[in-house]
CSV table of C-alpha atoms in Angstrom, one decimal:
chain,number,residue,atom,x,y,z
A,7,MET,CA,129.8,185.5,84.2
A,8,LYS,CA,129.7,184.9,87.9
A,9,GLN,CA,131.8,187.2,90.1
A,10,ASN,CA,134.4,186.7,92.8
A,11,TYR,CA,133.7,188.6,96.0
A,12,TYR,CA,136.8,189.9,97.8
A,13,ILE,CA,136.3,191.0,101.4
A,14,PHE,CA,139.0,193.2,102.9
A,15,ASN,CA,137.0,194.6,105.9
A,16,ASN,CA,136.6,193.0,109.2
A,17,GLY,CA,133.1,191.9,110.1
A,18,CYS,CA,130.6,189.1,109.9
A,19,LEU,CA,129.5,187.0,106.9
A,20,ARG,CA,126.3,185.3,107.5
A,21,ARG,CA,123.2,183.8,106.0
A,22,GLN,CA,119.8,185.0,107.0
A,23,GLU,CA,117.0,183.1,105.2
A,24,ASN,CA,118.3,182.8,101.6
A,25,THR,CA,120.3,186.0,101.6
A,26,ILE,CA,124.0,186.4,102.4
A,27,PHE,CA,125.1,189.6,104.1
A,28,PHE,CA,128.4,190.9,104.9
A,29,GLU,CA,128.1,193.1,108.0
A,30,LYS,CA,130.9,195.4,108.7
A,31,GLU,CA,132.0,196.3,112.2
A,32,ASP,CA,130.2,199.6,112.0
A,33,GLY,CA,126.9,197.8,111.3
A,34,THR,CA,126.6,198.5,107.6
A,35,ARG,CA,125.4,195.6,105.5
A,36,ASN,CA,126.3,194.5,102.0
A,37,VAL,CA,124.3,191.8,100.3
A,38,ILE,CA,126.2,189.2,98.3
A,39,PRO,CA,124.0,188.0,95.4
A,40,ILE,CA,124.4,184.3,95.8
A,41,GLU,CA,123.3,183.2,92.3
A,42,ASN,CA,126.0,185.3,90.8
A,43,THR,CA,128.9,184.4,93.0
A,44,GLU,CA,131.7,182.2,91.9
A,45,ALA,CA,133.9,182.3,95.0
A,46,VAL,CA,134.5,184.4,98.2
A,47,TYR,CA,137.9,185.6,99.1
A,48,ALA,CA,138.3,186.5,102.8
A,49,PHE,CA,141.1,188.8,103.5
A,50,GLY,CA,139.7,190.6,106.6
A,51,GLU,CA,139.0,189.1,110.0
A,52,ILE,CA,135.6,187.5,109.5
A,53,ASP,CA,133.1,185.6,111.5
A,54,PHE,CA,131.1,183.0,109.7
A,55,ASN,CA,128.0,180.9,110.7
A,56,THR,CA,127.3,177.3,109.9
A,57,LYS,CA,124.1,178.1,108.1
A,58,LEU,CA,126.2,180.1,105.7
A,59,PHE,CA,128.5,177.1,104.9
A,60,ASN,CA,125.5,174.9,104.3
A,61,TYR,CA,124.1,177.4,101.9
A,62,LEU,CA,127.5,177.8,100.1
A,63,ALA,CA,127.8,174.0,99.8
A,64,GLN,CA,124.4,173.9,98.2
A,65,LYS,CA,125.4,176.5,95.7
A,66,GLY,CA,128.9,175.1,95.2
A,67,ILE,CA,130.7,178.2,96.2
A,68,PRO,CA,134.2,177.9,97.8
A,69,VAL,CA,135.6,180.4,100.3
A,70,HIS,CA,139.3,181.1,100.2
A,71,VAL,CA,140.9,182.3,103.4
A,72,PHE,CA,144.0,184.5,103.7
A,73,ASN,CA,145.8,185.3,106.9
A,74,TYR,CA,146.7,188.7,108.4
A,75,TYR,CA,149.8,189.0,106.1
A,76,GLY,CA,147.7,188.2,103.0
A,77,PHE,CA,149.1,184.7,102.7
A,78,TYR,CA,146.8,181.9,101.6
A,79,SER,CA,145.7,179.8,104.5
A,80,GLY,CA,143.2,177.4,102.9
A,81,SER,CA,139.8,176.9,101.3
A,82,TYR,CA,136.4,175.9,102.3
A,83,TYR,CA,135.8,173.4,99.5
A,84,PRO,CA,132.1,172.4,99.3
A,85,ARG,CA,131.0,168.8,98.9
A,86,GLU,CA,131.8,167.5,95.4
A,87,THR,CA,128.7,167.1,93.3
A,88,LEU,CA,130.2,166.1,90.0
A,89,ASN,CA,131.8,162.7,90.5
A,90,SER,CA,132.7,160.0,88.0
A,91,GLY,CA,134.1,156.8,89.4
A,92,GLN,CA,135.4,155.7,86.1
A,93,LEU,CA,137.3,159.0,85.5
A,94,LEU,CA,138.8,158.8,89.0
A,95,VAL,CA,140.1,155.3,88.3
A,96,LYS,CA,141.7,156.7,85.1
A,97,GLN,CA,143.2,159.6,86.9
A,98,VAL,CA,144.8,157.4,89.5
A,99,ASN,CA,146.1,155.1,86.8
A,100,HIS,CA,147.7,158.0,85.1
A,101,TYR,CA,149.5,158.8,88.3
A,102,THR,CA,150.7,155.3,89.1
A,103,ASN,CA,151.8,154.4,85.6
A,104,MET,CA,155.2,156.2,85.3
A,105,ARG,CA,155.0,156.5,81.5
A,106,HIS,CA,151.6,158.1,81.7
A,107,ARG,CA,152.5,160.4,84.5
A,108,LEU,CA,155.6,161.6,82.8
A,109,ALA,CA,153.7,162.4,79.6
A,110,LEU,CA,151.3,164.7,81.6
A,111,ALA,CA,154.1,166.2,83.7
A,112,ARG,CA,156.0,167.0,80.5
A,113,ALA,CA,153.0,168.7,79.0
A,114,PHE,CA,152.6,170.9,82.1
A,115,VAL,CA,156.3,172.0,82.0
A,116,ASN,CA,156.2,172.4,78.3
A,117,GLY,CA,153.1,174.7,78.4
A,118,ALA,CA,154.4,176.7,81.3
A,119,SER,CA,157.8,177.3,79.8
A,120,PHE,CA,156.4,178.1,76.5
A,121,ASN,CA,154.3,180.9,78.2
A,122,ILE,CA,157.4,182.0,80.1
A,123,VAL,CA,159.4,182.4,76.8
A,124,LYS,CA,156.4,184.2,75.3
A,125,ASN,CA,156.6,186.8,78.1
A,126,LEU,CA,160.3,187.3,77.6
A,127,ARG,CA,159.9,187.7,73.8
A,128,TYR,CA,157.2,190.3,74.4
A,129,TYR,CA,159.6,192.5,76.3
A,130,ASN,CA,162.5,191.6,74.0
A,131,ASN,CA,160.5,193.0,71.1
A,132,ARG,CA,160.1,196.2,73.1
A,133,GLY,CA,163.7,197.0,73.4
A,134,LYS,CA,164.8,195.0,76.5
A,135,ASP,CA,167.8,192.8,75.7
A,136,LEU,CA,166.6,189.4,76.9
A,137,GLY,CA,168.1,187.3,74.1
A,138,GLU,CA,170.5,185.4,76.4
A,139,TYR,CA,167.8,184.4,78.8
A,140,ILE,CA,165.5,183.2,76.0
A,141,ASN,CA,168.3,181.1,74.5
A,142,ALA,CA,169.1,179.6,77.9
A,143,ILE,CA,165.5,178.7,78.5
A,144,GLU,CA,165.1,177.3,75.0
A,145,GLY,CA,168.1,175.1,75.8
A,146,TYR,CA,166.4,173.7,78.9
A,147,ARG,CA,163.1,173.3,77.1
A,148,SER,CA,164.8,171.0,74.5
A,149,ARG,CA,165.5,168.6,77.3
A,150,ILE,CA,161.9,168.3,78.4
A,151,GLU,CA,161.0,165.5,76.0
A,152,GLU,CA,164.0,163.4,76.8
A,153,SER,CA,163.6,163.7,80.6
A,154,GLY,CA,163.2,160.2,82.1
A,155,ALA,CA,161.7,161.0,85.5
A,156,VAL,CA,159.5,163.5,87.2
A,157,GLU,CA,162.3,164.6,89.5
A,158,GLU,CA,164.5,165.4,86.5
A,159,LEU,CA,161.6,167.3,85.0
A,160,MET,CA,161.2,169.3,88.2
A,161,GLY,CA,165.0,170.1,88.0
A,162,ILE,CA,164.6,171.4,84.4
A,163,GLU,CA,161.6,173.4,85.5
A,164,GLY,CA,163.6,174.9,88.4
A,165,ASN,CA,166.4,175.9,86.0
A,166,ILE,CA,163.9,177.5,83.7
A,167,ARG,CA,162.4,179.5,86.6
A,168,ASN,CA,165.7,180.6,87.9
A,169,THR,CA,166.8,181.9,84.5
A,170,TYR,CA,163.4,183.6,84.0
A,171,TYR,CA,163.7,185.4,87.4
A,172,LYS,CA,167.2,186.6,86.5
A,173,ALA,CA,165.6,188.4,83.6
A,174,TRP,CA,163.2,190.3,85.7
A,175,PRO,CA,165.4,193.2,86.7
A,176,THR,CA,165.7,193.9,83.0
A,177,ILE,CA,162.0,193.7,82.4
A,178,ILE,CA,161.0,195.8,85.3
A,179,ASP,CA,161.8,199.5,84.9
A,180,CYS,CA,162.0,200.6,88.5
A,181,GLU,CA,164.8,199.9,90.8
A,182,ILE,CA,164.2,196.5,92.4
A,183,GLU,CA,165.9,194.2,94.7
A,184,PHE,CA,165.3,190.8,93.4
A,185,GLU,CA,167.9,188.1,93.1
A,186,ARG,CA,166.1,184.9,93.7
A,187,ARG,CA,162.8,183.5,94.6
A,188,VAL,CA,162.2,183.3,98.3
A,189,LYS,CA,159.0,182.0,99.7
A,190,GLN,CA,157.7,181.3,103.2
A,191,PRO,CA,158.1,184.1,104.0
A,192,PRO,CA,159.0,186.4,101.0
A,193,ASP,CA,161.8,188.8,101.7
A,194,ASN,CA,161.3,191.6,99.2
A,195,MET,CA,158.7,193.3,97.1
A,196,ILE,CA,158.9,191.1,94.1
A,197,ASN,CA,158.8,187.9,96.1
A,198,ALA,CA,155.8,189.2,98.0
A,199,LEU,CA,154.0,190.0,94.8
A,200,ILE,CA,154.8,186.6,93.3
A,201,SER,CA,153.6,184.8,96.5
A,202,TYR,CA,150.4,186.7,96.6
A,203,LEU,CA,149.5,186.4,93.0
A,204,ASN,CA,150.4,182.8,92.8
A,205,SER,CA,148.1,182.0,95.6
A,206,LEU,CA,145.3,183.8,93.7
A,207,VAL,CA,146.1,181.7,90.6
A,208,TYR,CA,146.1,178.6,92.7
A,209,THR,CA,142.6,179.3,94.1
A,210,THR,CA,141.3,180.1,90.6
A,211,CYS,CA,142.5,176.7,89.4
A,212,LEU,CA,141.1,175.0,92.4
A,213,GLY,CA,137.7,176.7,91.8
A,214,GLU,CA,137.6,175.5,88.2
A,215,ILE,CA,138.6,171.9,89.0
A,216,TYR,CA,135.7,171.9,91.4
A,217,HIS,CA,133.3,172.4,88.5
A,218,THR,CA,134.6,169.3,86.7
A,219,GLN,CA,134.9,165.6,87.5
A,220,LEU,CA,138.6,165.8,88.2
A,221,ASN,CA,139.9,165.0,91.6
A,222,PRO,CA,142.0,167.9,92.9
A,223,LEU,CA,144.2,165.7,95.1
A,224,ILE,CA,145.7,163.6,92.3
A,225,SER,CA,148.4,165.4,90.4
A,226,PHE,CA,151.1,164.5,87.9
A,227,LEU,CA,153.9,167.0,88.0
A,228,HIS,CA,153.7,167.8,91.7
A,229,GLU,CA,153.6,165.0,94.1
A,230,PRO,CA,150.1,164.4,95.4
A,231,GLY,CA,149.6,164.7,99.1
A,232,GLU,CA,152.6,166.8,99.5
A,233,ARG,CA,150.3,169.6,100.6
A,234,ARG,CA,147.0,171.0,99.6
A,235,TYR,CA,145.2,170.2,96.4
A,236,SER,CA,148.2,169.5,94.2
A,237,LEU,CA,146.4,169.2,90.8
A,238,SER,CA,145.7,172.9,91.3
A,239,LEU,CA,149.5,173.4,91.5
A,240,ASP,CA,150.0,171.5,88.2
A,241,LEU,CA,147.4,173.7,86.4
A,242,ALA,CA,148.7,176.9,88.0
A,243,GLU,CA,152.2,176.3,86.4
A,244,ILE,CA,150.6,176.9,83.0
A,245,PHE,CA,148.7,180.0,84.0
A,246,LYS,CA,151.2,181.7,86.3
A,247,PRO,CA,153.2,183.4,83.5
A,248,ILE,CA,150.0,184.6,81.9
A,249,PHE,CA,147.9,185.6,84.9
A,250,SER,CA,150.4,186.4,87.6
A,251,ASP,CA,153.8,187.5,86.1
A,252,ARG,CA,152.3,189.8,83.5
A,253,ILE,CA,150.4,191.6,86.2
A,254,ILE,CA,153.5,192.1,88.2
A,255,PHE,CA,155.4,193.6,85.2
A,256,THR,CA,152.5,195.9,84.4
A,257,LEU,CA,151.8,197.1,87.9
A,258,LEU,CA,155.5,197.9,88.5
A,259,ASN,CA,156.2,199.4,85.2
A,260,ARG,CA,153.2,201.7,85.4
A,261,GLN,CA,154.1,202.4,89.0
A,262,GLN,CA,150.7,201.4,90.2
A,263,ILE,CA,152.5,199.5,92.9
A,264,THR,CA,155.3,201.1,94.7
A,265,ASN,CA,157.2,200.9,98.0
A,266,LYS,CA,154.3,202.4,100.0
A,267,ASP,CA,152.2,199.3,99.1
A,268,PHE,CA,154.3,197.1,101.2
A,269,MET,CA,155.1,196.5,104.9
A,270,THR,CA,158.4,195.2,105.9
A,271,GLU,CA,159.2,193.4,109.1
A,272,VAL,CA,162.4,191.6,109.9
A,273,ASN,CA,163.1,189.3,106.9
A,274,LEU,CA,159.5,189.6,105.8
A,275,CYS,CA,157.9,191.7,103.2
A,276,TYR,CA,154.2,191.6,102.4
A,277,LEU,CA,151.6,193.7,100.7
A,278,ASN,CA,149.5,196.1,102.8
A,279,GLU,CA,145.8,196.6,102.3
A,280,SER,CA,146.1,199.2,99.6
A,281,GLY,CA,148.6,197.0,97.7
A,282,ARG,CA,146.4,193.9,98.0
A,283,LYS,CA,143.5,195.8,96.7
A,284,THR,CA,145.4,197.1,93.7
A,285,VAL,CA,146.7,193.6,92.9
A,286,VAL,CA,143.3,192.0,93.3
A,287,ARG,CA,141.6,194.6,91.2
A,288,GLU,CA,144.1,194.0,88.4
A,289,TYR,CA,143.8,190.2,88.8
A,290,ASP,CA,140.0,190.2,88.7
A,291,GLU,CA,140.1,192.4,85.5
A,292,ARG,CA,142.5,189.9,84.0
A,293,LEU,CA,140.2,186.9,84.8
A,294,LYS,CA,137.3,188.7,83.0
A,295,THR,CA,139.3,189.6,79.9
A,296,VAL,CA,138.0,187.8,76.9
A,297,ILE,CA,139.8,186.4,73.9
A,298,THR,CA,138.5,184.6,70.8
A,299,HIS,CA,139.2,180.9,71.2
A,300,LYS,CA,140.6,179.4,68.0
A,301,LYS,CA,139.1,176.0,68.4
A,302,LEU,CA,135.8,176.8,70.0
A,303,GLU,CA,135.4,179.9,67.7
A,304,ARG,CA,133.8,181.9,70.4
A,305,GLN,CA,134.8,184.4,73.1
A,306,VAL,CA,136.0,183.0,76.3
A,307,SER,CA,137.4,184.7,79.4
A,308,TYR,CA,140.8,184.1,80.8
A,309,ARG,CA,139.2,182.3,83.7
A,310,HIS,CA,137.3,180.0,81.4
A,311,LEU,CA,140.6,179.0,79.8
A,312,VAL,CA,141.4,177.2,83.1
A,313,ARG,CA,138.1,175.3,82.9
A,314,LEU,CA,138.9,174.3,79.3
A,315,GLU,CA,142.3,173.1,80.5
A,316,CYS,CA,140.4,170.8,82.9
A,317,TYR,CA,138.3,169.4,80.1
A,318,LYS,CA,141.4,168.8,78.0
A,319,LEU,CA,142.8,166.8,81.0
A,320,VAL,CA,139.5,164.8,81.2
A,321,LYS,CA,139.8,164.0,77.5
A,322,HIS,CA,143.4,162.9,77.9
A,323,LEU,CA,142.5,160.7,80.9
A,324,ILE,CA,139.7,158.9,79.0
A,325,GLY,CA,142.1,158.5,76.1
A,326,GLU,CA,140.2,160.7,73.7
A,327,GLN,CA,142.8,163.3,73.0
A,328,GLU,CA,146.3,163.8,74.1
A,329,TYR,CA,146.8,166.7,76.5
A,330,GLU,CA,148.9,169.6,75.5
A,331,GLY,CA,149.4,172.4,78.0
A,332,PHE,CA,147.8,175.7,77.1
A,333,LYS,CA,150.1,177.9,75.0
A,334,ILE,CA,149.3,181.6,74.7
A,335,TRP,CA,148.8,182.6,71.1
A,336,TRP,CA,148.4,186.3,71.3
B,20,MET,CA,111.4,140.9,75.5
B,21,ASP,CA,114.7,139.8,73.9
B,22,ASN,CA,116.9,138.3,76.6
B,23,SER,CA,120.0,140.1,75.5
B,24,ILE,CA,118.3,143.5,76.4
B,25,ALA,CA,116.5,142.4,79.5
B,26,HIS,CA,119.3,143.5,81.8
B,27,LEU,CA,119.8,146.9,80.2
B,28,LYS,CA,118.4,149.5,82.5
B,29,LEU,CA,118.3,152.4,80.2
B,30,THR,CA,116.9,155.8,81.3
B,31,GLY,CA,114.7,158.1,79.2
B,32,THR,CA,117.6,160.5,79.1
B,33,GLN,CA,119.8,157.9,77.5
B,34,ILE,CA,117.2,157.2,74.8
B,35,ASN,CA,116.8,160.9,74.3
B,36,TYR,CA,120.5,161.5,73.9
B,37,TYR,CA,120.8,158.6,71.5
B,38,PHE,CA,118.8,160.6,69.0
B,39,LEU,CA,120.2,164.0,70.1
B,40,CYS,CA,123.9,163.3,70.2
B,41,GLN,CA,125.7,160.0,70.7
B,42,ARG,CA,128.8,161.8,72.1
B,43,LYS,CA,126.7,163.4,74.8
B,44,LEU,CA,125.2,159.9,75.5
B,45,TRP,CA,128.7,158.5,76.1
B,46,TYR,CA,129.8,161.3,78.3
B,47,PHE,CA,126.6,161.2,80.3
B,48,ALA,CA,126.8,157.5,80.8
B,49,HIS,CA,130.3,157.9,82.1
B,50,ASP,CA,129.2,160.5,84.7
B,51,ILE,CA,130.9,163.3,82.8
B,52,GLN,CA,128.2,165.8,83.1
B,53,MET,CA,128.4,169.4,82.5
B,54,GLU,CA,127.6,171.8,85.2
B,55,GLN,CA,124.0,172.8,85.1
B,56,ASN,CA,124.6,176.6,84.9
B,57,ASN,CA,123.7,176.9,81.3
B,58,ASP,CA,120.8,179.4,81.0
B,59,ALA,CA,118.8,177.1,78.7
B,60,VAL,CA,119.2,174.2,81.1
B,61,TYR,CA,118.1,176.5,84.0
B,62,LEU,CA,115.0,177.6,82.1
B,63,GLY,CA,114.1,174.0,81.3
B,64,LYS,CA,114.3,173.1,84.9
B,65,LEU,CA,112.2,176.0,85.9
B,66,ILE,CA,109.5,175.1,83.4
B,67,HIS,CA,109.5,171.6,84.8
B,68,GLU,CA,109.1,172.9,88.3
B,69,THR,CA,106.4,175.5,87.7
B,70,SER,CA,104.2,173.7,85.1
B,71,TYR,CA,101.3,171.3,86.0
B,72,GLU,CA,101.8,172.0,89.7
B,73,ARG,CA,98.6,170.2,90.6
B,74,GLU,CA,99.9,166.9,89.2
B,75,LYS,CA,102.0,164.4,91.1
B,76,LYS,CA,105.2,164.6,89.3
B,77,GLU,CA,108.4,162.6,88.6
B,78,ILE,CA,107.0,159.1,88.9
B,79,ASP,CA,109.8,156.7,89.3
B,80,ILE,CA,109.4,153.3,87.8
B,81,ASP,CA,111.9,150.7,89.0
B,82,GLY,CA,114.5,153.4,89.4
B,83,THR,CA,114.9,153.1,85.7
B,84,ILE,CA,112.5,155.5,84.0
B,85,LYS,CA,111.0,158.7,85.4
B,86,ILE,CA,107.7,159.8,84.0
B,87,ASP,CA,107.0,163.5,84.4
B,88,PHE,CA,103.3,162.9,85.3
B,89,ILE,CA,100.4,160.6,84.5
B,90,GLY,CA,97.1,162.0,83.3
B,91,LYS,CA,93.7,160.3,82.9
B,92,ASP,CA,93.1,157.3,80.6
B,93,ARG,CA,96.6,156.0,80.9
B,94,VAL,CA,98.2,159.0,79.2
B,95,ILE,CA,101.8,159.6,80.3
B,96,HIS,CA,103.1,163.2,79.9
B,97,GLU,CA,106.6,164.5,79.2
B,98,VAL,CA,107.2,168.2,79.7
B,99,LYS,CA,109.7,169.9,77.4
B,100,LYS,CA,110.9,173.4,76.9
B,101,SER,CA,111.2,173.6,73.2
B,102,ASP,CA,110.2,171.6,70.1
B,103,LYS,CA,113.3,172.4,68.3
B,104,VAL,CA,114.4,168.8,68.4
B,105,GLU,CA,111.3,166.7,68.5
B,106,GLU,CA,112.6,163.3,67.5
B,107,PRO,CA,114.5,162.6,70.7
B,108,HIS,CA,111.4,163.6,72.8
B,109,ILE,CA,109.1,161.3,70.8
B,110,TRP,CA,111.4,158.3,71.2
B,111,GLN,CA,111.9,159.0,74.9
B,112,LEU,CA,108.1,158.7,75.3
B,113,LYS,CA,107.8,155.7,73.0
B,114,TYR,CA,110.4,154.0,75.1
B,115,TYR,CA,108.4,154.7,78.3
B,116,ILE,CA,105.3,153.2,76.6
B,117,TRP,CA,107.3,150.2,75.5
B,118,TYR,CA,108.8,149.9,79.0
B,119,LEU,CA,105.4,149.9,80.7
B,120,LYS,CA,104.2,147.3,78.1
B,121,GLN,CA,107.0,145.0,79.2
B,122,LYS,CA,105.7,145.4,82.7
B,123,GLY,CA,102.3,144.3,81.5
B,124,VAL,CA,100.7,147.8,81.4
B,125,GLU,CA,98.7,147.9,78.1
B,126,GLY,CA,97.0,150.7,76.4
B,127,VAL,CA,99.3,153.5,77.4
B,128,THR,CA,99.7,156.6,75.1
B,129,GLY,CA,101.8,159.6,75.5
B,130,LYS,CA,101.7,163.4,75.2
B,131,ILE,CA,104.6,165.8,75.0
B,132,ASN,CA,103.7,169.1,76.6
B,133,TYR,CA,105.4,172.2,75.6
B,134,PRO,CA,103.9,174.7,78.1
B,135,LYS,CA,105.9,177.6,76.9
B,136,LEU,CA,104.7,177.0,73.3
B,137,LYS,CA,101.2,176.0,74.4
B,138,LYS,CA,101.6,173.0,72.3
B,139,ILE,CA,100.9,169.3,72.8
B,140,LEU,CA,102.2,166.4,70.7
B,141,ASP,CA,100.5,163.0,70.8
B,142,VAL,CA,102.7,159.9,70.8
B,143,VAL,CA,101.7,156.3,70.3
B,144,LEU,CA,103.6,153.1,69.5
B,145,GLU,CA,103.3,152.4,65.8
B,146,ASN,CA,103.9,149.3,63.8
B,147,GLY,CA,107.6,148.4,63.9
B,148,ASP,CA,108.4,150.7,66.9
B,149,MET,CA,108.8,147.8,69.3
B,150,GLU,CA,111.4,146.3,67.2
B,151,LYS,CA,113.1,149.6,66.6
B,152,ILE,CA,113.3,150.3,70.3
B,153,GLU,CA,114.9,146.9,70.9
B,154,THR,CA,117.5,147.6,68.2
B,155,ILE,CA,118.2,151.1,69.7
B,156,MET,CA,118.7,149.6,73.1
B,157,VAL,CA,121.4,147.2,71.8
B,158,ASP,CA,123.0,150.1,70.0
B,159,ILE,CA,123.0,152.3,73.1
B,160,ASN,CA,124.7,149.5,75.0
B,161,ARG,CA,127.3,149.2,72.3
B,162,ILE,CA,128.0,152.9,72.4
B,163,ILE,CA,128.2,153.3,76.2
B,164,THR,CA,130.4,150.3,76.7
B,165,SER,CA,132.9,151.3,74.1
B,166,PRO,CA,136.1,152.7,75.6
B,167,LEU,CA,135.9,156.0,73.7
B,168,PRO,CA,133.1,158.5,72.9
B,169,PRO,CA,132.0,158.2,69.3
B,170,VAL,CA,133.2,160.8,66.8
B,171,VAL,CA,130.3,163.1,65.9
B,172,ASN,CA,130.2,165.9,63.4
B,173,ARG,CA,129.7,169.4,64.6
B,174,MET,CA,126.0,170.1,64.4
B,175,LYS,CA,123.8,173.2,64.7
B,176,ILE,CA,122.8,172.3,68.2
B,177,CYS,CA,126.5,172.1,69.3
B,178,LYS,CA,126.4,175.9,69.6
B,179,SER,CA,123.9,175.8,72.5
B,180,CYS,CA,125.0,172.5,74.0
B,181,SER,CA,126.5,172.5,77.5
B,182,TYR,CA,128.9,169.8,76.3
B,183,GLY,CA,130.3,172.0,73.5
B,184,ASP,CA,133.3,173.0,75.5
B,185,ILE,CA,134.5,169.5,76.3
B,186,CYS,CA,133.7,168.2,72.8
B,187,TRP,CA,135.4,170.8,70.8
B,188,VAL,CA,138.3,172.1,72.9
């Protein structure tokens, strides 16, 4: 399986002939094996050259850039090579036809909330009393199928998330200050972790969409064009509880992440370098974890589950098989 | 040539997939191609690039068929990695011979080269092949213009097919 490369140092990333080097400020060089690279994550302050981008485009490797605070800034998304006009038309049709769009939006919320409940049940079975949250979320879930508009669905999704977040202080063993989700900028440790990990999940989804004929701009639950590649946001909903939230619980409960991994400025909390490294390491491990896929009857990695989700969407769009959001089964 | 098939511009790959897997044929015709990062695909590509380097390769006819290379005495060659599924290869080549015949090029024969196996297979148009090709072309057209990919049973080759993930997920 191809690897992600995470660069935390400052320096220069460039191509010389057909080799890619990362040259640190002190002059030491690391070679990045291009044939084995899935994506590059740039956290440090890095100079790039055009030759590099040409080469990355040829090899179909995206670069995801993060700012000084570790917040996602954007991606260098190489020229699309897998295009299907007929599929694009179908994707657009599924957005413009409200009935079709709702069906897909429901599937995303359904899958995402199923995975959320699964997380809660896991901790409920381990002696944390989460019954009331589970019941409340199941109540909201029962309304998904009868929702008549995407806005209504977004409302249900919001209620599910708020209830879910209220359960977090019970799940997490250490003393935390977390009442509600605050983004842009996050105001405390948990919000900083959520923001950071969600941006990683977002880039993973974007990277997998790139390897398919789907167009990342046209989404169904989120409004296209709102910002960024919104299909990535749709897919990320499904995987955030599995990829992101579980890591947060684990890291905090094992005390792998503590106060000293954060920096706090006025109304702003973000992960410092050691914190980011711990989280990225854990995230990368998670992507590589393999499970036996029930339908394919073979081992697939967590990351590949995202690709398979894209294929399921393709099948839905061409009318071959109705899409159902991924539901964790283990 | 039968007028109903005169407008069908089928490629060799489409003929090949017709015999290999009709689902793959449908996906391929709709530009839903799998990423070429499959090891077997990569090896096949490498064999294509590194064998018969002295020949002029990939000869494009009409933008419709692409012949790997042409040898002496009107022999057209097709290079393949493995002979595990011979039938699709044979028909791909028969189709090329048929196609050239339509263009007025007579007396063409074919050879399938398996450089890795050091094996060569001769291909000629036999009695009834012309008619069979024309029937196949109509059938391919029916498959690729139908709204949905055909249902195909899981086969042994599905295991190593790059389309496996989209077919069976």
